[in-house]
């Protein structure tokens, strides 16, 4: 296994001393959060634990109940006014049964922290604890604990309830553990990190008819088959081969398995579209309407497309990725920092914050050969050895942002 980045955090610095001293209590906090996971918008106990931690730390303001369970803890610097940095963590867990057997496994049947959000919360608490005691900065730091990242768009819900106006964020950062990245390595691409994840539904309709007398009816199944084939030409024939996009169908339903001789009049197809750039997203949406309608029409049927934009692409601002690079290099060394890894075609609701405020979404590697390689695995568990490096990264990012204005 790679040596732990914890050892490298500016040896003998006050940050390293402080965070090392809190490793045990932050690990206890992380495991307590892991043991009591809660689903999106129901993170009542989790939010109350976080609020209690922020109170004990002595942050200046604690705003609760934003988008239900969301919390913002505000710290003011001693050097007067300045920018406002947002540091974000997620409160929610997933609806799945934990297969781990350690003592801090989920006590709630069917709910589990399988995405490491418990670790993100502990790291952000650790960072705020240090920053509250070392306030030689101008401006403010907002620790944002959001509900419902896993499909519930909690980040958007907080924005809709005035997060950006109330706190006037000038930059925003989030760290996510990444089991596919080597342990302790940091990734912040100057550009896309995660894809836009949209929902696609196509309804193909025809007159239907008798299976033995097809020429008197309209075969919606044959039309739908042609629509599926044509739609798969959209990416390969219209998108620059050096760009990236995915269209996948996840479900199709038509007719009845009891009626082998009836041509159904309706076929419903659902799928997902993943893209990294809004221009490509717009182009694919347009082409879906045209391709589906015209293909179905050639078979005497009709097709309508419902394209629902769910999560936009998670795209880092170039200058903020550069800030992450500088900070991560000084903490962990240049060989452990990257700005050019392939983005993931999964989705992430921090995208909504990055659309409104320049910032960066950062992967902190947890690949150690011991844990499952995939988030959302029933055996996943945040590695406690990453709490201190993640906290240190949050601290140095906030300090860098707030000192930059002062310089
Ligand atoms: Zn997740
Ligand atoms: Zn996650």
Short mmCIF file of C-alpha atoms and ligand atoms in Angstrom, two decimals:
data_model
loop_
_atom_site.label_atom_id
_atom_site.label_comp_id
_atom_site.label_asym_id
_atom_site.label_seq_id
_atom_site.Cartn_x
_atom_site.Cartn_y
_atom_site.Cartn_z
CA UNK A 1 0.00 0.00 0.00
CA UNK A 2 1.12 3.55 -0.67
CA UNK A 3 2.43 5.45 2.31
CA UNK A 4 -0.22 7.53 3.99
CA UNK A 5 -0.53 11.14 2.94
CA UNK A 6 -1.30 11.95 6.57
CA UNK A 7 2.43 11.65 7.23
CA UNK A 8 3.21 14.29 4.65
CA UNK A 9 0.98 17.09 5.83
CA UNK A 10 3.55 19.77 6.39
CA UNK A 11 5.37 17.86 9.13
CA UNK A 12 5.47 19.74 12.40
CA UNK A 13 2.99 22.34 11.15
CA UNK A 14 0.28 23.48 13.50
CA UNK A 15 -2.29 22.06 11.05
CA UNK A 16 -0.72 18.60 11.22
CA UNK A 17 -0.45 18.78 15.00
CA UNK A 18 -4.02 19.93 15.41
CA UNK A 19 -5.60 17.40 13.05
CA UNK A 20 -3.50 14.49 14.30
CA UNK A 21 -4.72 15.34 17.78
CA UNK A 22 -8.31 15.05 16.57
CA UNK A 23 -7.88 11.86 14.52
CA UNK A 24 -9.38 9.66 17.25
CA UNK A 25 -12.41 11.86 17.98
CA UNK A 26 -13.11 12.40 14.26
CA UNK A 27 -12.92 8.64 13.69
CA UNK A 28 -15.41 8.13 16.52
CA UNK A 29 -17.68 10.74 14.92
CA UNK A 30 -17.37 9.11 11.48
CA UNK A 31 -18.23 5.69 12.85
CA UNK A 32 -21.16 7.04 14.87
CA UNK A 33 -22.54 8.64 11.69
CA UNK A 34 -21.95 5.40 9.78
CA UNK A 35 -23.90 3.42 12.36
CA UNK A 36 -26.97 5.66 12.06
CA UNK A 37 -27.46 6.31 8.33
CA UNK A 38 -30.50 8.21 7.09
CA UNK A 39 -32.07 8.61 3.65
CA UNK A 40 -32.31 11.87 1.69
CA UNK A 41 -34.36 14.65 3.36
CA UNK A 42 -34.79 12.42 6.44
CA UNK A 43 -31.33 13.09 7.91
CA UNK A 44 -32.77 14.44 11.16
CA UNK A 45 -30.47 12.72 13.64
CA UNK A 46 -27.43 13.22 11.39
CA UNK A 47 -28.17 16.94 11.05
CA UNK A 48 -28.63 17.27 14.78
CA UNK A 49 -25.26 15.54 15.42
CA UNK A 50 -23.56 17.90 12.95
CA UNK A 51 -25.20 20.98 14.50
CA UNK A 52 -24.04 19.82 17.93
CA UNK A 53 -20.47 19.44 16.61
CA UNK A 54 -20.53 22.93 15.06
CA UNK A 55 -21.80 24.40 18.33
CA UNK A 56 -19.03 22.70 20.29
CA UNK A 57 -16.45 24.02 17.83
CA UNK A 58 -17.74 27.54 18.36
CA UNK A 59 -18.69 28.58 14.82
CA UNK A 60 -20.32 32.03 14.68
CA UNK A 61 -23.64 31.09 13.10
CA UNK A 62 -25.49 27.82 12.59
CA UNK A 63 -28.35 27.91 10.08
CA UNK A 64 -30.51 24.79 10.22
CA UNK A 65 -33.52 23.59 8.26
CA UNK A 66 -32.39 24.74 4.80
CA UNK A 67 -34.14 22.42 2.32
CA UNK A 68 -35.42 20.42 5.28
CA UNK A 69 -32.34 19.07 6.99
CA UNK A 70 -29.56 21.16 5.37
CA UNK A 71 -27.15 23.09 7.62
CA UNK A 72 -24.73 25.95 7.05
CA UNK A 73 -22.15 26.77 9.72
CA UNK A 74 -20.49 30.18 9.28
CA UNK A 75 -17.04 31.20 10.55
CA UNK A 76 -15.85 34.81 10.35
CA UNK A 77 -12.17 35.66 9.97
CA UNK A 78 -10.37 38.14 12.22
CA UNK A 79 -9.03 40.22 9.35
CA UNK A 80 -12.32 41.80 8.34
CA UNK A 81 -14.42 41.46 5.22
CA UNK A 82 -13.46 39.35 2.26
CA UNK A 83 -14.71 36.55 0.03
CA UNK A 84 -16.96 33.73 1.22
CA UNK A 85 -15.76 30.17 0.70
CA UNK A 86 -18.24 27.28 0.73
CA UNK A 87 -17.03 23.83 1.80
CA UNK A 88 -19.60 21.14 1.15
CA UNK A 89 -20.38 17.69 2.57
CA UNK A 90 -23.44 15.42 2.18
CA UNK A 91 -25.70 14.18 4.99
CA UNK A 92 -27.48 11.30 3.27
CA UNK A 93 -27.04 7.55 2.95
CA UNK A 94 -28.42 4.93 0.53
CA UNK A 95 -31.38 2.55 0.61
CA UNK A 96 -29.40 -0.70 0.75
CA UNK A 97 -28.49 -3.39 3.25
CA UNK A 98 -24.97 -3.24 4.68
CA UNK A 99 -22.96 -6.48 4.37
CA UNK A 100 -20.11 -5.38 6.67
CA UNK A 101 -19.82 -6.89 10.12
CA UNK A 102 -17.61 -4.45 12.03
CA UNK A 103 -18.91 -2.85 15.20
CA UNK A 104 -19.92 0.44 13.53
CA UNK A 105 -22.03 -1.20 10.79
CA UNK A 106 -25.45 0.29 10.11
CA UNK A 107 -27.97 -0.17 12.89
CA UNK A 108 -30.78 0.70 10.49
CA UNK A 109 -32.03 -2.16 8.30
CA UNK A 110 -32.03 -1.28 4.61
CA UNK A 111 -30.06 1.97 4.98
CA UNK A 112 -26.30 2.34 4.62
CA UNK A 113 -23.51 4.90 4.19
CA UNK A 114 -22.05 3.19 1.10
CA UNK A 115 -20.84 6.37 -0.60
CA UNK A 116 -18.53 7.62 2.17
CA UNK A 117 -20.62 10.69 3.04
CA UNK A 118 -20.00 9.86 6.71
CA UNK A 119 -16.28 10.46 6.09
CA UNK A 120 -16.90 13.72 4.24
CA UNK A 121 -18.92 15.04 7.20
CA UNK A 122 -16.21 14.07 9.72
CA UNK A 123 -13.51 15.72 7.57
CA UNK A 124 -15.49 18.96 7.26
CA UNK A 125 -16.12 19.04 11.01
CA UNK A 126 -12.37 18.55 11.53
CA UNK A 127 -11.56 21.38 9.12
CA UNK A 128 -14.02 23.77 10.82
CA UNK A 129 -12.57 22.87 14.21
CA UNK A 130 -9.09 23.94 13.06
CA UNK A 131 -10.32 27.06 11.24
CA UNK A 132 -12.37 28.21 14.24
CA UNK A 133 -9.16 28.27 16.28
CA UNK A 134 -7.00 29.85 13.56
CA UNK A 135 -8.93 32.76 12.15
CA UNK A 136 -6.16 34.82 10.56
CA UNK A 137 -8.14 35.28 7.37
CA UNK A 138 -10.42 37.90 5.86
CA UNK A 139 -13.94 36.93 4.86
CA UNK A 140 -16.06 33.95 5.83
CA UNK A 141 -16.13 30.19 5.59
CA UNK A 142 -19.46 28.40 5.17
CA UNK A 143 -19.56 24.68 5.96
CA UNK A 144 -22.48 23.39 3.89
CA UNK A 145 -24.02 20.07 4.95
CA UNK A 146 -26.59 19.25 2.28
CA UNK A 147 -29.39 16.69 2.27
CA UNK A 148 -30.25 14.14 -0.41
CA UNK A 149 -27.29 13.97 -2.79
CA UNK A 150 -28.25 10.42 -3.83
CA UNK A 151 -30.88 11.21 -6.44
CA UNK A 152 -32.79 13.83 -4.45
CA UNK A 153 -30.93 16.91 -5.78
CA UNK A 154 -30.48 18.31 -2.26
CA UNK A 155 -27.88 20.79 -3.52
CA UNK A 156 -30.46 22.26 -5.88
CA UNK A 157 -33.06 22.31 -3.10
CA UNK A 158 -30.68 24.37 -0.92
CA UNK A 159 -30.00 26.75 -3.83
CA UNK A 160 -33.76 27.07 -4.42
CA UNK A 161 -34.13 28.05 -0.76
CA UNK A 162 -31.65 30.90 -1.21
CA UNK A 163 -28.30 29.32 -0.25
CA UNK A 164 -26.34 31.47 -2.69
CA UNK A 165 -28.07 34.77 -1.89
CA UNK A 166 -28.13 34.26 1.88
CA UNK A 167 -24.44 33.42 2.14
CA UNK A 168 -23.04 35.17 -0.97
CA UNK A 169 -20.62 32.38 -1.78
CA UNK A 170 -17.70 33.42 -3.97
CA UNK A 171 -16.23 29.93 -4.37
CA UNK A 172 -17.22 26.41 -3.39
CA UNK A 173 -15.35 23.11 -2.93
CA UNK A 174 -16.34 19.52 -2.28
CA UNK A 175 -14.22 16.42 -1.66
CA UNK A 176 -15.46 12.91 -2.51
CA UNK A 177 -13.65 9.70 -1.64
CA UNK A 178 -12.78 7.71 -4.77
CA UNK A 179 -11.99 3.98 -4.54
CA UNK A 180 -10.86 3.86 -8.17
CA UNK A 181 -8.09 6.43 -7.50
CA UNK A 182 -4.90 5.24 -5.72
CA UNK A 183 -4.89 5.82 -1.97
CA UNK A 184 -4.22 9.40 -0.91
CA UNK A 185 -4.05 10.81 -4.44
CA UNK A 186 -6.00 13.94 -5.34
CA UNK A 187 -7.83 14.61 -8.61
CA UNK A 188 -9.32 17.96 -9.64
CA UNK A 189 -9.71 18.20 -13.40
CA UNK A 190 -9.70 21.62 -15.03
CA UNK A 191 -13.10 20.89 -16.61
CA UNK A 192 -15.59 18.00 -16.33
CA UNK A 193 -15.47 15.58 -13.38
CA UNK A 194 -18.89 13.94 -13.72
CA UNK A 195 -21.49 13.72 -16.47
CA UNK A 196 -24.90 15.29 -16.85
CA UNK A 197 -27.35 12.49 -16.07
CA UNK A 198 -30.66 12.93 -17.91
CA UNK A 199 -33.72 10.72 -18.29
CA UNK A 200 -35.12 9.75 -21.64
CA UNK A 201 -38.57 8.33 -22.36
CA UNK A 202 -39.85 7.51 -25.84
CA UNK A 203 -43.44 6.60 -26.57
CA UNK A 204 -44.03 4.88 -29.92
CA UNK A 205 -47.68 4.69 -30.95
CA UNK A 206 -49.45 3.04 -33.85
CA UNK A 207 -52.87 1.57 -34.57
CA UNK A 208 -51.86 -1.94 -33.54
CA UNK A 209 -53.67 -4.80 -35.23
CA UNK A 210 -53.86 -8.55 -35.84
CA UNK A 211 -50.59 -10.48 -35.85
CA UNK A 212 -51.75 -12.49 -38.82
CA UNK A 213 -52.97 -9.46 -40.80
CA UNK A 214 -50.21 -6.85 -40.26
CA UNK A 215 -50.94 -4.93 -43.47
CA UNK A 216 -54.27 -3.79 -42.00
CA UNK A 217 -52.68 -2.30 -38.86
CA UNK A 218 -49.54 -0.48 -37.62
CA UNK A 219 -46.81 -2.48 -35.88
CA UNK A 220 -45.55 -0.25 -33.07
CA UNK A 221 -43.01 -2.91 -31.98
CA UNK A 222 -41.25 -2.88 -35.36
CA UNK A 223 -41.31 0.93 -35.37
CA UNK A 224 -39.84 0.97 -31.83
CA UNK A 225 -37.10 -1.46 -32.83
CA UNK A 226 -36.16 0.88 -35.69
CA UNK A 227 -36.27 3.90 -33.35
CA UNK A 228 -33.84 2.19 -30.93
CA UNK A 229 -31.44 1.41 -33.78
CA UNK A 230 -31.62 4.94 -35.20
CA UNK A 231 -31.16 6.60 -31.81
CA UNK A 232 -27.92 4.66 -31.34
CA UNK A 233 -26.57 6.43 -34.43
CA UNK A 234 -26.93 9.84 -32.75
CA UNK A 235 -23.69 9.64 -30.76
CA UNK A 236 -21.66 7.76 -33.37
CA UNK A 237 -22.65 9.97 -36.36
CA UNK A 238 -23.22 13.41 -34.82
CA UNK A 239 -20.82 13.86 -31.91
CA UNK A 240 -17.14 14.63 -32.46
CA UNK A 241 -15.27 11.36 -31.80
CA UNK A 242 -13.03 13.26 -29.37
CA UNK A 243 -16.06 14.34 -27.36
CA UNK A 244 -17.99 11.91 -25.17
CA UNK A 245 -21.64 11.01 -24.74
CA UNK A 246 -23.66 7.93 -23.82
CA UNK A 247 -27.22 6.93 -24.66
CA UNK A 248 -28.42 3.74 -22.95
CA UNK A 249 -31.87 2.19 -22.82
CA UNK A 250 -32.78 0.62 -19.52
CA UNK A 251 -36.33 -0.57 -20.13
CA UNK A 252 -38.89 -1.36 -22.80
CA UNK A 253 -42.48 -2.45 -22.46
CA UNK A 254 -45.17 -3.36 -24.98
CA UNK A 255 -48.00 -5.79 -25.46
CA UNK A 256 -48.66 -8.80 -23.33
CA UNK A 257 -46.80 -12.10 -22.99
CA UNK A 258 -50.26 -13.78 -23.14
CA UNK A 259 -51.17 -12.25 -26.52
CA UNK A 260 -48.78 -13.67 -29.06
CA UNK A 261 -50.95 -12.72 -32.02
CA UNK A 262 -51.79 -9.10 -31.22
CA UNK A 263 -49.77 -6.15 -32.55
CA UNK A 264 -49.70 -3.71 -29.63
CA UNK A 265 -50.47 -0.09 -30.36
CA UNK A 266 -47.99 1.37 -27.93
CA UNK A 267 -44.35 0.81 -26.90
CA UNK A 268 -42.68 2.63 -24.01
CA UNK A 269 -38.89 2.86 -23.85
CA UNK A 270 -36.85 4.46 -21.05
CA UNK A 271 -33.16 5.25 -20.85
CA UNK A 272 -30.46 7.65 -19.77
CA UNK A 273 -28.29 10.18 -21.59
CA UNK A 274 -24.86 11.18 -20.21
CA UNK A 275 -22.96 14.19 -21.51
CA UNK A 276 -20.23 16.55 -20.31
CA UNK A 277 -20.99 19.74 -22.26
CA UNK A 278 -24.29 21.67 -22.53
CA UNK A 279 -23.91 22.02 -26.32
CA UNK A 280 -23.74 18.23 -26.68
CA UNK A 281 -26.66 17.80 -24.28
CA UNK A 282 -28.77 20.24 -26.36
CA UNK A 283 -27.76 18.59 -29.62
CA UNK A 284 -28.67 15.12 -28.38
CA UNK A 285 -32.03 16.30 -27.09
CA UNK A 286 -32.83 17.89 -30.50
CA UNK A 287 -31.69 14.84 -32.43
CA UNK A 288 -33.70 12.50 -30.20
CA UNK A 289 -36.93 14.31 -31.10
CA UNK A 290 -36.12 14.37 -34.82
CA UNK A 291 -34.74 10.84 -35.09
CA UNK A 292 -37.51 9.18 -33.09
CA UNK A 293 -40.34 11.03 -34.84
CA UNK A 294 -39.03 10.57 -38.38
CA UNK A 295 -38.07 6.93 -37.92
CA UNK A 296 -41.46 6.03 -36.45
CA UNK A 297 -43.15 7.96 -39.25
CA UNK A 298 -41.46 5.75 -41.88
CA UNK A 299 -43.37 2.83 -40.30
CA UNK A 300 -46.67 4.68 -40.15
CA UNK A 301 -46.32 5.20 -36.37
CA UNK A 302 -45.72 8.22 -34.15
CA UNK A 303 -42.98 8.74 -31.58
CA UNK A 304 -42.79 11.36 -28.86
CA UNK A 305 -39.75 11.99 -26.67
CA UNK A 306 -39.74 13.19 -23.09
CA UNK A 307 -36.25 14.38 -22.10
CA UNK A 308 -35.90 15.22 -18.41
CA UNK A 309 -32.78 17.06 -17.29
CA UNK A 310 -31.89 15.70 -13.86
CA UNK A 311 -28.28 16.47 -12.86
CA UNK A 312 -26.11 18.77 -15.01
CA UNK A 313 -22.45 17.93 -15.67
CA UNK A 314 -20.11 18.57 -12.73
CA UNK A 315 -17.55 20.95 -14.23
CA UNK A 316 -14.67 22.50 -12.30
CA UNK A 317 -13.64 26.08 -12.98
CA UNK A 318 -10.15 26.03 -14.48
CA UNK A 319 -8.73 28.57 -12.01
CA UNK A 320 -10.19 26.69 -9.03
CA UNK A 321 -8.71 23.38 -10.25
CA UNK A 322 -5.36 25.22 -10.33
CA UNK A 323 -5.87 26.30 -6.72
CA UNK A 324 -6.59 22.68 -5.73
CA UNK A 325 -3.49 21.58 -7.60
CA UNK A 326 -1.25 24.05 -5.75
CA UNK A 327 -2.75 23.25 -2.35
CA UNK A 328 -2.70 19.47 -2.87
CA UNK A 329 0.88 19.54 -4.14
CA UNK A 330 2.03 21.43 -1.08
CA UNK A 331 0.20 19.00 1.22
CA UNK A 332 0.77 15.65 -0.47
CA UNK A 333 3.44 16.13 -3.17
CA UNK A 334 3.15 16.66 -6.92
CA UNK A 335 3.23 12.94 -7.73
CA UNK A 336 -0.04 12.52 -5.84
CA UNK A 337 -2.03 15.27 -7.58
CA UNK A 338 -3.75 15.14 -10.97
CA UNK A 339 -5.80 17.52 -13.08
CA UNK A 340 -6.30 15.38 -16.16
CA UNK A 341 -7.91 12.07 -15.25
CA UNK A 342 -10.88 10.85 -17.31
CA UNK A 343 -14.18 12.14 -15.88
CA UNK A 344 -16.80 9.70 -14.61
CA UNK A 345 -20.10 9.12 -16.44
CA UNK A 346 -21.88 8.92 -13.09
CA UNK A 347 -23.82 12.02 -11.95
CA UNK A 348 -23.44 14.32 -8.91
CA UNK A 349 -25.67 17.11 -7.62
CA UNK A 350 -22.74 19.35 -6.59
CA UNK A 351 -23.03 20.20 -10.30
CA UNK A 352 -25.83 22.65 -9.39
CA UNK A 353 -23.53 24.55 -7.05
CA UNK A 354 -20.72 24.64 -9.63
CA UNK A 355 -23.15 26.04 -12.21
CA UNK A 356 -23.74 29.04 -9.96
CA UNK A 357 -20.41 29.54 -8.18
CA UNK A 358 -16.85 28.88 -9.42
CA UNK A 359 -15.33 25.99 -7.56
CA UNK A 360 -14.06 22.45 -7.75
CA UNK A 361 -15.20 18.91 -7.03
CA UNK A 362 -12.24 16.87 -5.84
CA UNK A 363 -11.64 13.11 -5.70
CA UNK A 364 -9.51 11.84 -2.84
CA UNK A 365 -8.25 8.35 -3.64
CA UNK A 366 -9.26 5.47 -1.42
CA UNK A 367 -7.99 2.65 -3.67
CA UNK A 368 -6.02 0.45 -1.29
CA UNK A 369 -6.66 -3.08 -2.55
CA UNK A 370 -8.71 -3.87 0.56
CA UNK A 371 -12.02 -2.12 -0.04
CA UNK A 372 -14.47 -2.82 -2.89
CA UNK A 373 -13.53 -0.77 -5.95
CA UNK A 374 -17.01 0.62 -6.31
CA UNK A 375 -18.94 3.12 -4.26
CA UNK A 376 -22.47 1.91 -3.37
CA UNK A 377 -21.14 -1.62 -2.72
CA UNK A 378 -22.77 -3.29 0.34
CA UNK A 379 -19.24 -3.82 1.72
CA UNK A 380 -18.04 -0.26 1.21
CA UNK A 381 -16.67 1.78 4.12
CA UNK A 382 -14.93 5.16 4.21
CA UNK A 383 -11.28 4.70 5.21
CA UNK A 384 -10.71 6.60 8.47
CA UNK A 385 -7.11 7.33 7.47
CA UNK A 386 -8.49 9.77 4.89
CA UNK A 387 -10.31 11.99 7.41
CA UNK A 388 -7.21 14.03 8.28
CA UNK A 389 -5.95 14.49 4.68
CA UNK A 390 -9.46 15.54 3.57
CA UNK A 391 -9.77 17.97 6.49
CA UNK A 392 -6.31 19.40 5.71
CA UNK A 393 -7.29 19.89 2.08
CA UNK A 394 -10.48 21.75 3.10
CA UNK A 395 -8.48 23.95 5.50
CA UNK A 396 -5.77 24.90 3.03
CA UNK A 397 -8.29 25.58 0.24
CA UNK A 398 -10.25 27.95 2.48
CA UNK A 399 -7.07 29.69 3.66
CA UNK A 400 -5.80 30.04 0.11
CA UNK A 401 -9.07 31.57 -1.10
CA UNK A 402 -9.28 34.02 1.78
CA UNK A 403 -5.65 35.04 1.74
CA UNK A 404 -5.74 35.57 -2.01
CA UNK A 405 -8.09 38.53 -1.58
CA UNK A 406 -6.00 39.97 1.23
CA UNK A 407 -2.76 39.89 -0.81
ZN1 LIG B 1 -23.27 7.94 -4.07
ZN1 LIG B 2 -21.45 10.28 -2.87
#
